[in-house]
C-alpha cells in the first residue's frame, strides 16, 4: 500500500493538499494534533519525553497501517537535526510492506509569509504568526539535503493550485482515486 509523506516548511500548502488527497483517494490522514492531547496529560509540551513519545507513536501508527494495507497521508515539518525522525517514518512504512511516496512542497518565501497570517490558519490551530514562521524557516534551511537521496516529487505551491498539486501527486505515484457510484431509485 502507498503512503503519501508530504514535507515542507509551514505555509507551503501541506494542510490543504492533505485534505484534498484524503477526499479524493480515501487514504487515511494521520492527524498529528490528535496525538498531542493524550501525551500532554503526562509530558510537558516540547520536552524530550513528549517529542520522543510523539515520534514513536507516529512511527508505530505508520508501521501498523503499512502492515495491514491501509494507505495513509502524513505531513510534517522538520529541521535538519531531526532528519533521523523522517528516515524513521519512511523505514517504518517500508519495513512493513508499504511504499513511501515522498512529496516536497515549497513556495517562494514571500508567498509563504503571506499565507502564514491567513485567519483560517489560527482557527485550524496551525502556525499563524509571521515572526514564528520566520524563525522556523531559518531552522529548516537544510531540509533539501536530508531526503535528497530518496526519490520524490517536488512541487511549487506558489505556482500550482491545490487541485493541480493533488493531480500531480496522484498521477506521479499512480494512486487510485475513489469512484462515486450513482444510485438509481
PDB file of C-alpha atoms in Angstrom:
ATOM      1  CA  UNK A   1       0.000   0.000   0.000  1.00  0.00           C
ATOM      2  CA  UNK A   2       1.141   3.513  -0.744  1.00  0.00           C
ATOM      3  CA  UNK A   3       1.778   6.064   1.970  1.00  0.00           C
ATOM      4  CA  UNK A   4       1.964   9.692   0.927  1.00  0.00           C
ATOM      5  CA  UNK A   5       4.534  11.536   3.012  1.00  0.00           C
ATOM      6  CA  UNK A   6       4.371  15.301   2.497  1.00  0.00           C
ATOM      7  CA  UNK A   7       7.003  17.634   3.878  1.00  0.00           C
ATOM      8  CA  UNK A   8       7.968  21.264   3.593  1.00  0.00           C
ATOM      9  CA  UNK A   9       8.021  24.457   5.611  1.00  0.00           C
ATOM     10  CA  UNK A  10       4.958  25.825   7.376  1.00  0.00           C
ATOM     11  CA  UNK A  11       2.595  27.553   4.894  1.00  0.00           C
ATOM     12  CA  UNK A  12       3.889  25.540   1.938  1.00  0.00           C
ATOM     13  CA  UNK A  13       0.409  24.063   1.388  1.00  0.00           C
ATOM     14  CA  UNK A  14       0.662  20.728   3.191  1.00  0.00           C
ATOM     15  CA  UNK A  15      -2.627  21.002   5.094  1.00  0.00           C
ATOM     16  CA  UNK A  16      -4.748  21.895   2.057  1.00  0.00           C
ATOM     17  CA  UNK A  17      -3.112  19.153  -0.024  1.00  0.00           C
ATOM     18  CA  UNK A  18      -3.656  16.583   2.752  1.00  0.00           C
ATOM     19  CA  UNK A  19      -7.359  17.385   2.960  1.00  0.00           C
ATOM     20  CA  UNK A  20      -7.877  17.174  -0.803  1.00  0.00           C
ATOM     21  CA  UNK A  21      -5.863  13.947  -1.104  1.00  0.00           C
ATOM     22  CA  UNK A  22      -7.915  12.374   1.671  1.00  0.00           C
ATOM     23  CA  UNK A  23     -11.137  13.369  -0.074  1.00  0.00           C
ATOM     24  CA  UNK A  24     -10.085  12.046  -3.472  1.00  0.00           C
ATOM     25  CA  UNK A  25      -8.232   8.869  -2.508  1.00  0.00           C
ATOM     26  CA  UNK A  26      -9.871   7.639   0.668  1.00  0.00           C
ATOM     27  CA  UNK A  27      -6.420   7.273   2.231  1.00  0.00           C
ATOM     28  CA  UNK A  28      -6.409   7.867   5.986  1.00  0.00           C
ATOM     29  CA  UNK A  29      -4.890  11.150   7.081  1.00  0.00           C
ATOM     30  CA  UNK A  30      -2.769  10.898  10.212  1.00  0.00           C
ATOM     31  CA  UNK A  31      -3.952  13.899  12.185  1.00  0.00           C
ATOM     32  CA  UNK A  32      -0.908  14.627  14.323  1.00  0.00           C
ATOM     33  CA  UNK A  33      -2.684  17.046  16.621  1.00  0.00           C
ATOM     34  CA  UNK A  34      -4.997  14.263  17.828  1.00  0.00           C
ATOM     35  CA  UNK A  35      -1.971  12.500  19.282  1.00  0.00           C
ATOM     36  CA  UNK A  36      -0.848  15.562  21.244  1.00  0.00           C
ATOM     37  CA  UNK A  37      -3.534  15.689  23.917  1.00  0.00           C
ATOM     38  CA  UNK A  38      -3.014  12.253  25.493  1.00  0.00           C
ATOM     39  CA  UNK A  39       0.725  12.912  25.628  1.00  0.00           C
ATOM     40  CA  UNK A  40       0.178  16.310  27.253  1.00  0.00           C
ATOM     41  CA  UNK A  41      -1.629  14.536  30.080  1.00  0.00           C
ATOM     42  CA  UNK A  42       1.752  13.061  31.019  1.00  0.00           C
ATOM     43  CA  UNK A  43       4.536  15.139  29.456  1.00  0.00           C
ATOM     44  CA  UNK A  44       5.229  18.861  29.138  1.00  0.00           C
ATOM     45  CA  UNK A  45       4.870  20.344  25.636  1.00  0.00           C
ATOM     46  CA  UNK A  46       8.188  20.324  23.840  1.00  0.00           C
ATOM     47  CA  UNK A  47      10.005  18.202  26.414  1.00  0.00           C
ATOM     48  CA  UNK A  48      12.272  15.434  25.143  1.00  0.00           C
ATOM     49  CA  UNK A  49       9.857  12.850  26.571  1.00  0.00           C
ATOM     50  CA  UNK A  50       6.936  14.476  24.742  1.00  0.00           C
ATOM     51  CA  UNK A  51       8.829  14.599  21.428  1.00  0.00           C
ATOM     52  CA  UNK A  52      10.231  11.067  21.713  1.00  0.00           C
ATOM     53  CA  UNK A  53       6.829   9.594  22.557  1.00  0.00           C
ATOM     54  CA  UNK A  54       5.131  11.606  19.805  1.00  0.00           C
ATOM     55  CA  UNK A  55       7.596  10.415  17.150  1.00  0.00           C
ATOM     56  CA  UNK A  56       7.373   6.824  18.412  1.00  0.00           C
ATOM     57  CA  UNK A  57       3.567   6.989  18.270  1.00  0.00           C
ATOM     58  CA  UNK A  58       3.529   8.320  14.711  1.00  0.00           C
ATOM     59  CA  UNK A  59       6.073   5.712  13.629  1.00  0.00           C
ATOM     60  CA  UNK A  60       4.034   2.913  15.188  1.00  0.00           C
ATOM     61  CA  UNK A  61       0.820   4.097  13.514  1.00  0.00           C
ATOM     62  CA  UNK A  62       2.504   4.321  10.113  1.00  0.00           C
ATOM     63  CA  UNK A  63       4.140   0.893  10.508  1.00  0.00           C
ATOM     64  CA  UNK A  64       0.894  -0.807  11.506  1.00  0.00           C
ATOM     65  CA  UNK A  65      -1.060   0.861   8.694  1.00  0.00           C
ATOM     66  CA  UNK A  66       1.524  -0.386   6.200  1.00  0.00           C
ATOM     67  CA  UNK A  67       1.392  -3.869   7.696  1.00  0.00           C
ATOM     68  CA  UNK A  68      -2.385  -4.147   7.333  1.00  0.00           C
ATOM     69  CA  UNK A  69      -2.591  -2.411   3.940  1.00  0.00           C
ATOM     70  CA  UNK A  70      -4.102   0.940   4.882  1.00  0.00           C
ATOM     71  CA  UNK A  71      -2.938   3.867   2.748  1.00  0.00           C
ATOM     72  CA  UNK A  72      -2.033   6.947   4.772  1.00  0.00           C
ATOM     73  CA  UNK A  73      -1.299  10.606   4.260  1.00  0.00           C
ATOM     74  CA  UNK A  74       1.177  12.141   6.650  1.00  0.00           C
ATOM     75  CA  UNK A  75       2.707  15.582   6.570  1.00  0.00           C
ATOM     76  CA  UNK A  76       5.360  17.134   8.708  1.00  0.00           C
ATOM     77  CA  UNK A  77       7.896  19.882   9.066  1.00  0.00           C
ATOM     78  CA  UNK A  78      11.297  19.037  10.425  1.00  0.00           C
ATOM     79  CA  UNK A  79      14.627  20.719  10.756  1.00  0.00           C
ATOM     80  CA  UNK A  80      17.885  19.178   9.573  1.00  0.00           C
ATOM     81  CA  UNK A  81      18.890  17.940  13.057  1.00  0.00           C
ATOM     82  CA  UNK A  82      15.699  15.851  13.097  1.00  0.00           C
ATOM     83  CA  UNK A  83      16.443  14.008   9.855  1.00  0.00           C
ATOM     84  CA  UNK A  84      16.605  10.685  11.704  1.00  0.00           C
ATOM     85  CA  UNK A  85      12.912  11.119  12.528  1.00  0.00           C
ATOM     86  CA  UNK A  86      11.959  11.460   8.864  1.00  0.00           C
ATOM     87  CA  UNK A  87      14.051   8.421   7.995  1.00  0.00           C
ATOM     88  CA  UNK A  88      12.375   6.512  10.832  1.00  0.00           C
ATOM     89  CA  UNK A  89       8.916   7.271   9.439  1.00  0.00           C
ATOM     90  CA  UNK A  90       9.900   6.122   5.956  1.00  0.00           C
ATOM     91  CA  UNK A  91      11.671   2.990   7.163  1.00  0.00           C
ATOM     92  CA  UNK A  92       8.669   2.031   9.323  1.00  0.00           C
ATOM     93  CA  UNK A  93       6.446   2.112   6.239  1.00  0.00           C
ATOM     94  CA  UNK A  94       8.904   0.267   4.003  1.00  0.00           C
ATOM     95  CA  UNK A  95       9.827  -2.445   6.522  1.00  0.00           C
ATOM     96  CA  UNK A  96       6.142  -3.297   6.800  1.00  0.00           C
ATOM     97  CA  UNK A  97       5.457  -3.667   3.084  1.00  0.00           C
ATOM     98  CA  UNK A  98       4.361  -0.112   2.306  1.00  0.00           C
ATOM     99  CA  UNK A  99       5.664   2.265  -0.314  1.00  0.00           C
ATOM    100  CA  UNK A 100       6.666   5.708   0.950  1.00  0.00           C
ATOM    101  CA  UNK A 101       5.694   8.306  -1.656  1.00  0.00           C
ATOM    102  CA  UNK A 102       7.664  11.447  -0.816  1.00  0.00           C
ATOM    103  CA  UNK A 103       6.270  14.830  -1.770  1.00  0.00           C
ATOM    104  CA  UNK A 104       8.185  18.024  -1.018  1.00  0.00           C
ATOM    105  CA  UNK A 105       6.048  21.157  -1.164  1.00  0.00           C
ATOM    106  CA  UNK A 106       7.584  24.596  -1.354  1.00  0.00           C
ATOM    107  CA  UNK A 107       6.835  28.138  -2.453  1.00  0.00           C
ATOM    108  CA  UNK A 108       8.682  31.416  -2.626  1.00  0.00           C
ATOM    109  CA  UNK A 109       9.393  32.867   0.798  1.00  0.00           C
ATOM    110  CA  UNK A 110       7.150  35.898   0.260  1.00  0.00           C
ATOM    111  CA  UNK A 111       4.250  33.642  -0.761  1.00  0.00           C
ATOM    112  CA  UNK A 112       4.578  31.557   2.413  1.00  0.00           C
ATOM    113  CA  UNK A 113       4.943  34.644   4.623  1.00  0.00           C
ATOM    114  CA  UNK A 114       1.691  35.985   3.196  1.00  0.00           C
ATOM    115  CA  UNK A 115      -0.089  32.640   3.662  1.00  0.00           C
ATOM    116  CA  UNK A 116       1.003  32.124   7.256  1.00  0.00           C
ATOM    117  CA  UNK A 117      -1.050  35.054   8.536  1.00  0.00           C
ATOM    118  CA  UNK A 118      -4.303  33.990   6.858  1.00  0.00           C
ATOM    119  CA  UNK A 119      -7.051  33.834   9.549  1.00  0.00           C
ATOM    120  CA  UNK A 120      -8.087  30.223   8.823  1.00  0.00           C
ATOM    121  CA  UNK A 121      -4.641  29.004   9.980  1.00  0.00           C
ATOM    122  CA  UNK A 122      -5.195  30.244  13.528  1.00  0.00           C
ATOM    123  CA  UNK A 123      -8.685  28.707  13.511  1.00  0.00           C
ATOM    124  CA  UNK A 124      -7.179  25.375  12.370  1.00  0.00           C
ATOM    125  CA  UNK A 125      -4.594  25.546  15.150  1.00  0.00           C
ATOM    126  CA  UNK A 126      -1.592  25.661  12.830  1.00  0.00           C
ATOM    127  CA  UNK A 127       1.246  28.176  12.748  1.00  0.00           C
ATOM    128  CA  UNK A 128      -0.156  31.623  12.039  1.00  0.00           C
ATOM    129  CA  UNK A 129       2.477  34.040  13.364  1.00  0.00           C
ATOM    130  CA  UNK A 130       4.844  35.515  10.771  1.00  0.00           C
ATOM    131  CA  UNK A 131       7.741  36.023  13.222  1.00  0.00           C
ATOM    132  CA  UNK A 132       7.420  32.448  14.482  1.00  0.00           C
ATOM    133  CA  UNK A 133       7.325  31.291  10.862  1.00  0.00           C
ATOM    134  CA  UNK A 134      10.497  33.230  10.013  1.00  0.00           C
ATOM    135  CA  UNK A 135      12.365  31.672  12.940  1.00  0.00           C
ATOM    136  CA  UNK A 136      11.216  28.182  11.980  1.00  0.00           C
ATOM    137  CA  UNK A 137      12.006  28.734   8.319  1.00  0.00           C
ATOM    138  CA  UNK A 138      15.590  29.661   9.175  1.00  0.00           C
ATOM    139  CA  UNK A 139      15.969  26.430  11.189  1.00  0.00           C
ATOM    140  CA  UNK A 140      14.676  24.380   8.232  1.00  0.00           C
ATOM    141  CA  UNK A 141      17.341  25.638   5.834  1.00  0.00           C
ATOM    142  CA  UNK A 142      18.992  22.261   5.130  1.00  0.00           C
ATOM    143  CA  UNK A 143      15.870  20.172   4.636  1.00  0.00           C
ATOM    144  CA  UNK A 144      16.564  19.504   0.937  1.00  0.00           C
ATOM    145  CA  UNK A 145      19.828  17.688   1.579  1.00  0.00           C
ATOM    146  CA  UNK A 146      18.277  15.407   4.191  1.00  0.00           C
ATOM    147  CA  UNK A 147      15.958  13.492   1.857  1.00  0.00           C
ATOM    148  CA  UNK A 148      17.778  14.233  -1.425  1.00  0.00           C
ATOM    149  CA  UNK A 149      18.976  10.640  -1.732  1.00  0.00           C
ATOM    150  CA  UNK A 150      15.379   9.361  -1.847  1.00  0.00           C
ATOM    151  CA  UNK A 151      13.267   9.690  -4.968  1.00  0.00           C
ATOM    152  CA  UNK A 152      10.331  12.005  -4.597  1.00  0.00           C
ATOM    153  CA  UNK A 153       8.149  14.619  -6.151  1.00  0.00           C
ATOM    154  CA  UNK A 154       8.779  18.348  -5.665  1.00  0.00           C
ATOM    155  CA  UNK A 155       6.002  20.838  -6.335  1.00  0.00           C
ATOM    156  CA  UNK A 156       5.945  24.629  -6.103  1.00  0.00           C
ATOM    157  CA  UNK A 157       2.612  25.502  -4.498  1.00  0.00           C
ATOM    158  CA  UNK A 158       3.182  29.152  -5.314  1.00  0.00           C
ATOM    159  CA  UNK A 159       2.517  28.439  -8.990  1.00  0.00           C
ATOM    160  CA  UNK A 160       0.173  25.424  -8.751  1.00  0.00           C
ATOM    161  CA  UNK A 161      -3.268  25.332  -7.154  1.00  0.00           C
ATOM    162  CA  UNK A 162      -4.142  22.705  -4.535  1.00  0.00           C
ATOM    163  CA  UNK A 163      -6.111  20.759  -7.166  1.00  0.00           C
ATOM    164  CA  UNK A 164      -3.145  20.819  -9.549  1.00  0.00           C
ATOM    165  CA  UNK A 165      -0.778  19.666  -6.798  1.00  0.00           C
ATOM    166  CA  UNK A 166      -3.080  16.774  -5.903  1.00  0.00           C
ATOM    167  CA  UNK A 167      -3.457  15.845  -9.583  1.00  0.00           C
ATOM    168  CA  UNK A 168       0.349  15.738  -9.897  1.00  0.00           C
ATOM    169  CA  UNK A 169       0.748  13.530  -6.810  1.00  0.00           C
ATOM    170  CA  UNK A 170      -1.965  11.102  -7.930  1.00  0.00           C
ATOM    171  CA  UNK A 171      -0.508  10.860 -11.444  1.00  0.00           C
ATOM    172  CA  UNK A 172       3.141  10.600 -10.376  1.00  0.00           C
ATOM    173  CA  UNK A 173       2.545   7.817  -7.848  1.00  0.00           C
ATOM    174  CA  UNK A 174      -0.320   6.151  -9.743  1.00  0.00           C
ATOM    175  CA  UNK A 175      -2.621   6.438  -6.758  1.00  0.00           C
ATOM    176  CA  UNK A 176      -6.142   5.107  -7.170  1.00  0.00           C
ATOM    177  CA  UNK A 177      -8.926   7.613  -6.648  1.00  0.00           C
ATOM    178  CA  UNK A 178     -12.289   6.931  -5.080  1.00  0.00           C
ATOM    179  CA  UNK A 179     -15.072   6.282  -7.503  1.00  0.00           C
ATOM    180  CA  UNK A 180     -18.529   7.611  -6.811  1.00  0.00           C
ATOM    181  CA  UNK A 181     -21.465   5.406  -7.629  1.00  0.00           C
ATOM    182  CA  UNK A 182     -24.610   6.950  -8.914  1.00  0.00           C
ATOM    183  CA  UNK A 183     -27.577   5.243  -7.393  1.00  0.00           C
ATOM    184  CA  UNK A 184     -30.879   4.550  -9.097  1.00  0.00           C
ATOM    185  CA  UNK A 185     -34.048   4.616  -7.097  1.00  0.00           C
TER     186      UNK A 185
END
